[in-house]
Tab-separated table of C-alpha atoms in Angstrom:
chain	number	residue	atom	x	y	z
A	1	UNK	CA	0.000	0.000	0.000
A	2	UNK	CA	1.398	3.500	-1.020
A	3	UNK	CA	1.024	6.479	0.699
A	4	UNK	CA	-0.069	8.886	-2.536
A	5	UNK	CA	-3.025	5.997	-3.111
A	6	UNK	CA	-4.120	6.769	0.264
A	7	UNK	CA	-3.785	10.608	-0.194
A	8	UNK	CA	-6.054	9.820	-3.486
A	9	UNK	CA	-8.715	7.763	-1.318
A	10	UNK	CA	-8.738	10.478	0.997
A	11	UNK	CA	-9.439	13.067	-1.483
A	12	UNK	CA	-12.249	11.064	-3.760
A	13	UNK	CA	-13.862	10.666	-0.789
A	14	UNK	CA	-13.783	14.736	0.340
A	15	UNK	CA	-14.723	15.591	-3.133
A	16	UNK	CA	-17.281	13.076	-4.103
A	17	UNK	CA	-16.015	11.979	-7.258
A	18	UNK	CA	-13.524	10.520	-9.104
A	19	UNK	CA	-13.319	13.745	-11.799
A	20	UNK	CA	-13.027	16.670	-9.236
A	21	UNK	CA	-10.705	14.441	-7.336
A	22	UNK	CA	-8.512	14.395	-10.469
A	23	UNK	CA	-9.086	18.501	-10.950
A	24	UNK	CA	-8.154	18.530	-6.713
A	25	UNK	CA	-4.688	16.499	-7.614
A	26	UNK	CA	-3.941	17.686	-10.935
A	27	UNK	CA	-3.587	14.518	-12.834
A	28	UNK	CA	-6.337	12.448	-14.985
A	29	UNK	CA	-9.266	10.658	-13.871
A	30	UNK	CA	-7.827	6.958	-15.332
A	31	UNK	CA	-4.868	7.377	-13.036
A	32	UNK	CA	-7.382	7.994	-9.849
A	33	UNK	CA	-8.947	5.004	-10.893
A	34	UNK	CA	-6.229	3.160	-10.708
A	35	UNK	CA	-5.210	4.096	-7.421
A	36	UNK	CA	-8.082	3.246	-5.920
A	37	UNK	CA	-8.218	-0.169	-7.857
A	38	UNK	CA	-4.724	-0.808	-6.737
A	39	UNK	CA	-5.799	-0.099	-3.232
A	40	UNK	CA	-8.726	-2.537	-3.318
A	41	UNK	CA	-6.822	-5.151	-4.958
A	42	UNK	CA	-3.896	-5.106	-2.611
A	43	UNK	CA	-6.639	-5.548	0.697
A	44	UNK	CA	-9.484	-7.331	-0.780
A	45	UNK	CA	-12.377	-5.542	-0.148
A	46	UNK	CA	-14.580	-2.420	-1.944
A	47	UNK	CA	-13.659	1.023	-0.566
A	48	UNK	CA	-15.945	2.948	-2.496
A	49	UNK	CA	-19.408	2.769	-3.756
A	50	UNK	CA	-20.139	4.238	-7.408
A	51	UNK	CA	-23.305	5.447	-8.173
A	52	UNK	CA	-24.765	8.041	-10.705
A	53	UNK	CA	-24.257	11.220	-8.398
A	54	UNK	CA	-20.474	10.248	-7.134
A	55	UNK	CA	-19.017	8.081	-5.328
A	56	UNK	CA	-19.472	7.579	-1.007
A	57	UNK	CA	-16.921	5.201	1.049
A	58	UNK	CA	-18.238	1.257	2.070
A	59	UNK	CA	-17.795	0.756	5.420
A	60	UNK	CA	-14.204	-0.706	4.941
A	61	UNK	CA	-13.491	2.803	3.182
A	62	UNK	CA	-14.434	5.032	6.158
A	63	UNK	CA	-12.340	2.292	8.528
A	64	UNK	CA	-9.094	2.775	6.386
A	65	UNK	CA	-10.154	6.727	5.703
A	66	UNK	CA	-9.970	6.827	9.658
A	67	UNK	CA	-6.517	5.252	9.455
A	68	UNK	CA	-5.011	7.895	6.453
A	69	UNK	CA	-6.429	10.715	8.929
A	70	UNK	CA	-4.398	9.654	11.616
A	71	UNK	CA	-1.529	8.535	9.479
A	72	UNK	CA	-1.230	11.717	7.444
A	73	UNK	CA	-1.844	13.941	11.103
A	74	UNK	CA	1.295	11.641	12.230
A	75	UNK	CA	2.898	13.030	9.715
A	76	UNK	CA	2.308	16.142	9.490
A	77	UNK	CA	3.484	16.175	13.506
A	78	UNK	CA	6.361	14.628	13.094
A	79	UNK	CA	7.615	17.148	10.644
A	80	UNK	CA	6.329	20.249	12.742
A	81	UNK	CA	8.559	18.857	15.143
A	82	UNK	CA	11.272	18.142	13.209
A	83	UNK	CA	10.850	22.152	12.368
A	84	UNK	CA	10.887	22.998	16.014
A	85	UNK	CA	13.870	21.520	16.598
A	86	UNK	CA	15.679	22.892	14.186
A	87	UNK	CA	14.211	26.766	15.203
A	88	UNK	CA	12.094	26.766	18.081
A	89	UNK	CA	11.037	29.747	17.947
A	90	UNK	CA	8.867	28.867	14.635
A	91	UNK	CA	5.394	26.393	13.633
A	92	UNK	CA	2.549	26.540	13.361
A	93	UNK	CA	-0.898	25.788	15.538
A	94	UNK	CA	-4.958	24.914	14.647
A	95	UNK	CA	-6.989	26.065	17.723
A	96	UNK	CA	-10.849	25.469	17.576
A	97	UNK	CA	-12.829	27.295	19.799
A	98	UNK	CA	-16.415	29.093	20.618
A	99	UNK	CA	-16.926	33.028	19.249
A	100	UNK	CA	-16.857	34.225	22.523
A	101	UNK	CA	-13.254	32.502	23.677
A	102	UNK	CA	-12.180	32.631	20.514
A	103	UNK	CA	-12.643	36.761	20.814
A	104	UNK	CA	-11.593	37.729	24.459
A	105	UNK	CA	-9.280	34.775	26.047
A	106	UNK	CA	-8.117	32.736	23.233
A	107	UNK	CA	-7.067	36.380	21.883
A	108	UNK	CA	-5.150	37.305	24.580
A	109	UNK	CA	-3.479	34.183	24.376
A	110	UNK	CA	-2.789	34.547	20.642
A	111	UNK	CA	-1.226	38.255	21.231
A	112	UNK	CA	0.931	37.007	24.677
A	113	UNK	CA	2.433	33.647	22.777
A	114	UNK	CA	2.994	35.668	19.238
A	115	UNK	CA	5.035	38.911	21.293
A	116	UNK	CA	7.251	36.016	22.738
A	117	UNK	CA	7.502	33.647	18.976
A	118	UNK	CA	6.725	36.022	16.433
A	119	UNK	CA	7.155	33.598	13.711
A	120	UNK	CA	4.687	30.747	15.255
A	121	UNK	CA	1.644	31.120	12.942
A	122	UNK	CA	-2.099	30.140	14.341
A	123	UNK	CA	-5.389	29.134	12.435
A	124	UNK	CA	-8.417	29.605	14.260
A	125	UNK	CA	-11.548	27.681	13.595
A	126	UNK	CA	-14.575	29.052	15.189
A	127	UNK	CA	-18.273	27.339	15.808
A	128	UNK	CA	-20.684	25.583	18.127
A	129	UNK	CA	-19.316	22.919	20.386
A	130	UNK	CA	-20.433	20.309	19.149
A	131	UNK	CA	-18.726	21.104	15.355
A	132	UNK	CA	-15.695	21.660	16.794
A	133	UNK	CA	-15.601	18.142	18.685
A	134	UNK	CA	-15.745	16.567	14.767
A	135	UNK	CA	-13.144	19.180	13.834
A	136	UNK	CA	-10.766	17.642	16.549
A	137	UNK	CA	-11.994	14.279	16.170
A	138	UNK	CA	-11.277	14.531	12.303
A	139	UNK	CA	-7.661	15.712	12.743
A	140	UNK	CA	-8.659	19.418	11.420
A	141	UNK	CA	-7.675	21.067	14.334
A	142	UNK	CA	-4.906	20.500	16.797
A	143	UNK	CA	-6.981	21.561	19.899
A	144	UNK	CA	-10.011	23.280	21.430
A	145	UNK	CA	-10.574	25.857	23.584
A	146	UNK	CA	-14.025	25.299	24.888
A	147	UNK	CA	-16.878	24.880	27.535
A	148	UNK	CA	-16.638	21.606	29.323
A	149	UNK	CA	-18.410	19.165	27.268
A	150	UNK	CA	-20.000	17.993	29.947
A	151	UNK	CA	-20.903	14.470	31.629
A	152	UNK	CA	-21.420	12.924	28.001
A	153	UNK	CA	-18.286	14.034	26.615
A	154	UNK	CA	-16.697	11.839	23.479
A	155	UNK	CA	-14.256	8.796	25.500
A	156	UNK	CA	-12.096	9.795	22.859
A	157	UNK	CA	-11.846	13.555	24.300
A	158	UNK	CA	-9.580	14.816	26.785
A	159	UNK	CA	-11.101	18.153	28.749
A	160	UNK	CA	-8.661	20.085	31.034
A	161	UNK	CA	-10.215	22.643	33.182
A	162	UNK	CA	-8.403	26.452	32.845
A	163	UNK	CA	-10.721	28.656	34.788
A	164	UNK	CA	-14.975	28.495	36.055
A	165	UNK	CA	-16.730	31.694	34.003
A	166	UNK	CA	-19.818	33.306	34.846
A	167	UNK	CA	-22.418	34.563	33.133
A	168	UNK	CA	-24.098	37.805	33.817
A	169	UNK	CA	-26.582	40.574	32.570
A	170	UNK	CA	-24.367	43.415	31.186
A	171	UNK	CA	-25.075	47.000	29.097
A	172	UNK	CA	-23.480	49.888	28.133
A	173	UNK	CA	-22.305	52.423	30.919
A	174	UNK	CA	-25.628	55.073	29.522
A	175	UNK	CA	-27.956	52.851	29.794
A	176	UNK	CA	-30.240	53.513	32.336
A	177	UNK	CA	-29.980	50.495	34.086
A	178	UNK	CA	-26.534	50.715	35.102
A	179	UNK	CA	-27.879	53.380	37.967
A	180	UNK	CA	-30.096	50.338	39.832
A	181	UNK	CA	-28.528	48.561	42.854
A	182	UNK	CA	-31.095	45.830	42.851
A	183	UNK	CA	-33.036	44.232	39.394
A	184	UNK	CA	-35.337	41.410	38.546
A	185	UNK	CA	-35.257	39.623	35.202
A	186	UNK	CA	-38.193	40.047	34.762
A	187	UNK	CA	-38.100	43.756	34.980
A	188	UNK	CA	-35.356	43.737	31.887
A	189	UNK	CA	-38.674	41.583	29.569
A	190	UNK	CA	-39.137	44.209	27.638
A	191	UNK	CA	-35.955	45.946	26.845
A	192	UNK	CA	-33.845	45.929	23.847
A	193	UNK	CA	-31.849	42.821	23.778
A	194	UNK	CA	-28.950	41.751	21.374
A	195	UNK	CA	-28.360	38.433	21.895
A	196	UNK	CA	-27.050	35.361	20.426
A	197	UNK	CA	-29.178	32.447	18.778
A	198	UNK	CA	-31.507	30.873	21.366
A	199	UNK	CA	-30.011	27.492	20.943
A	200	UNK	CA	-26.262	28.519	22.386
A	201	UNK	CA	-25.203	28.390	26.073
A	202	UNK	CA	-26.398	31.783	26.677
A	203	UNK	CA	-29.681	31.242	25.265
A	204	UNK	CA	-30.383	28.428	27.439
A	205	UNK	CA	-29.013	30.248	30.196
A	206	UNK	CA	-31.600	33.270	29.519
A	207	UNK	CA	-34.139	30.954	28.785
A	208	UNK	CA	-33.941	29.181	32.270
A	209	UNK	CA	-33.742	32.323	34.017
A	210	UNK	CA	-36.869	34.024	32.466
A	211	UNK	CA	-38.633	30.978	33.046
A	212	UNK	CA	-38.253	30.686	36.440
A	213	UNK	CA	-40.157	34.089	36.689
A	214	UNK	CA	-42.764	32.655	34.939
A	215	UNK	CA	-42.104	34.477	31.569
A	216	UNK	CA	-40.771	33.167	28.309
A	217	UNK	CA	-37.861	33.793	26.466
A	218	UNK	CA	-37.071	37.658	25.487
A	219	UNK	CA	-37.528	38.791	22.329
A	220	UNK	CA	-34.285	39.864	20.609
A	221	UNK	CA	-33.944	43.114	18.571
A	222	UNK	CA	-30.833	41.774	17.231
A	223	UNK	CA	-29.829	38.172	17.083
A	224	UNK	CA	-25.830	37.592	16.295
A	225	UNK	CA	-23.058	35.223	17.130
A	226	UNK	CA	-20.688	37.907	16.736
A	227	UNK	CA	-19.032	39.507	20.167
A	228	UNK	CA	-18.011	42.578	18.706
A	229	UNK	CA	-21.109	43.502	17.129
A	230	UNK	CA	-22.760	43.119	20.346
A	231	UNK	CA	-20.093	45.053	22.297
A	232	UNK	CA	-20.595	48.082	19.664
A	233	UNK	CA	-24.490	47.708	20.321
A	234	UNK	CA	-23.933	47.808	24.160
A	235	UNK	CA	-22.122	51.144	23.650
A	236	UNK	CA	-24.752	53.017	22.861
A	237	UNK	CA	-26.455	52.972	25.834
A	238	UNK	CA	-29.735	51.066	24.076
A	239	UNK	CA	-29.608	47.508	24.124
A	240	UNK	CA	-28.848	44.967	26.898
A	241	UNK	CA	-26.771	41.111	26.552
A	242	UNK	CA	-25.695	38.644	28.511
A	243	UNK	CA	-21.817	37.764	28.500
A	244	UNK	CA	-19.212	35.359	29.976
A	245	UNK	CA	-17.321	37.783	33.024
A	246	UNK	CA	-14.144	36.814	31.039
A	247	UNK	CA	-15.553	38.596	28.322
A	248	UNK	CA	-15.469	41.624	30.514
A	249	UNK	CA	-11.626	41.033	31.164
A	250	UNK	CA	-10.189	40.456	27.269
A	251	UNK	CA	-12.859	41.921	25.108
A	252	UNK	CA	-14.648	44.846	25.947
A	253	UNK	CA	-10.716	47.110	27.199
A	254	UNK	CA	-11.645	49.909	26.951
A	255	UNK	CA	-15.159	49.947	26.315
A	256	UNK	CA	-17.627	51.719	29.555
A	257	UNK	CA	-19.379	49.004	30.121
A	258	UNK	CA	-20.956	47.557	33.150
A	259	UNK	CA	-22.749	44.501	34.634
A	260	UNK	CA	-26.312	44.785	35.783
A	261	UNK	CA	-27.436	43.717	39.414
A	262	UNK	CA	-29.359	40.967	38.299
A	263	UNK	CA	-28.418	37.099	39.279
A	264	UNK	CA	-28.902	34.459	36.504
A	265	UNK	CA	-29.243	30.943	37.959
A	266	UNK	CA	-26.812	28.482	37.814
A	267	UNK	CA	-25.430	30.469	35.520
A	268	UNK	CA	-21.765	29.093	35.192
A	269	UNK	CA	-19.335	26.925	32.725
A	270	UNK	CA	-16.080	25.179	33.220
A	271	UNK	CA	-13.962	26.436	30.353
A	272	UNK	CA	-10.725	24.929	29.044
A	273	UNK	CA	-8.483	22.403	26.555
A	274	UNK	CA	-9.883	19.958	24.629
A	275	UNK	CA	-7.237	17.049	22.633
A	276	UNK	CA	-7.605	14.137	21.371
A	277	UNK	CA	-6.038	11.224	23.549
A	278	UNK	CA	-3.439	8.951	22.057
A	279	UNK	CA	-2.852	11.696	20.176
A	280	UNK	CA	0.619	13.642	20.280
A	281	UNK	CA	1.188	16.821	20.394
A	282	UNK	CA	3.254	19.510	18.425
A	283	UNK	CA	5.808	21.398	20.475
A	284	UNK	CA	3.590	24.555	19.840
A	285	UNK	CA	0.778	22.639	20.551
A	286	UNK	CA	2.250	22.316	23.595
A	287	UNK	CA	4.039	25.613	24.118
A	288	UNK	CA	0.157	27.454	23.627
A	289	UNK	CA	-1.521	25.022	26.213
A	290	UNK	CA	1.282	26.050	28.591
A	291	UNK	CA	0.729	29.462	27.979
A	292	UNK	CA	-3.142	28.972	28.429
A	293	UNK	CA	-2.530	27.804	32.115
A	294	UNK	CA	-0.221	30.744	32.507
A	295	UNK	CA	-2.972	33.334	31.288
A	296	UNK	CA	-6.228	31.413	32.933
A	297	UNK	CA	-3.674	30.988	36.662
A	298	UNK	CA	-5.628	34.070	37.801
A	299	UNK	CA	-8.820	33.229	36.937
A	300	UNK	CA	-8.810	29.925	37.803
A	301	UNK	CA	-7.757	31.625	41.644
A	302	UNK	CA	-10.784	34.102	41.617
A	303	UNK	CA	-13.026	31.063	41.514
């Protein structure tokens, strides 16, 4: 078995088809044909099934697709650290992680690891949970930085606690609710909330916490995933959010904003590193996760 008729497996079975796998890999559609053939003739078995739309792995396909993922991520590692060695101060690193982390502490840890190794480069993949779990799982990224999964996490998932956030009610420093000691959530019903979709933590959050006063969920002037568009919102003194308190710390420097006197119940999330065990990691895989305990150290403290 050769490694390029592996690479072409792997890429028929990204792009669907034999053609645009020949387009992907520059080279004729006979001679992916024949790599594939020569694969299933040397273990025996179908790898792919044809049909008139494409082409879609058997189930002995996705088993040895599995295998090239790891094999190729092997690979790849081994040569990042062959890299390191020769200049440590160099790489490269794939962090997956939530908007919100991804915009205030996965950020700051970005800008404090890239002032000490300007040349390490980092690719950040940003999404639900869930997503990024298959992104990891798949090889695509080299880590997370995440919400604990929680008691149904993948067995094939490692989860290392950084620091406990909490999530509270927060608003520009003009809005008029930054002036009372003492509010109920259900006196903020009716105000003008921008807020992200009501299927994310904080909408579940908001949604338990307006239920409990006997009221269903607000109803959002603005719905975005986006931080920063809801930090520019907040600013002028109109609308109201909810936020992780880290957010408060790495995001919004700078910005007059404030957090409302208003409790949200059990309104808190385990945040931290996510890898894939039996897995190893890159030196500046390593290198950022030992900077993330660095950064999260107070934090973690406050808790």
């Amino acid at each position: 078995m050769r490694l390029q008729d592996l690479h072409v497996l792997m890429t028929v079975a990204q792009a669907g088809s034999m053609g645009k796998a020949a387009r992907i890999l520059n080279t004729t559609q006979p001679n992916v044909s024949r790599a594939i053939g020569d694969l299933e003739h040397a273990l025996g078995v179908r790898l792919l099934d044809r049909h008139r739309q494409g082409v879609e792995p058997t189930e002995c396909g996705r088993a040895l697709l599995s295998c090239g993922a790891a094999v190729f991520d092997d690979l790849r590692q081994g040569v990042q650290r062959i890299e390191f060695l020769a200049d440590p101060t160099a790489g490269e690193v794939r962090i997956g992680s939530t908007p919100f982390l991804a915009a205030s502490f996965v950020s700051a840890l970005i800008d404090r690891l890239s002032r000490r190794h300007p040349r390490i480069a980092f690719h950040l993949v940003t999404g639900y949970v869930e997503p990024l779990h298959r992104e990891l799982t798949e090889r695509r990224v080299d880590l997370l930085v995440v919400r604990s999964p929680g008691p149904n996490t993948d067995e094939r998932l490692d989860f290392e606690f950084l620091y406990e956030d909490r999530y509270v009610v927060v608003a520009g420093a003009k809005n008029p609710w930054t002036r009372r000691r003492k509010i109920r959530i259900s006196d903020l019903a009716e105000e003008t909330w921008v807020l992200p979709p009501p299927e994310s933590v904080i909408g579940s959050i908001l949604e338990k916490a307006f239920r409990a006063g006997g009221l269903g969920y607000p109803r959002a002037t603005v719905v975005t995933d986006s931080p920063h568009m809801r930090v520019s919102l907040l600013e002028t003194g109109r609308f109201i959010t909810v936020f992780p308190a880290s957010a408060l710390r790495f995001l919004t420097r700078g910005r007059a904003l404030r957090i409302l006197a208003v409790e949200l119940p059990a309104a808190r999330r385990p945040n931290g590193i996510v890898t894939l065990k039996d897995r190893a990691l890159s030196p500046v895989a390593q290198l950022l996760i030992d900077n993330a305990r660095e950064l999260a150290k107070p934090m973690a403290k406050r808790k």
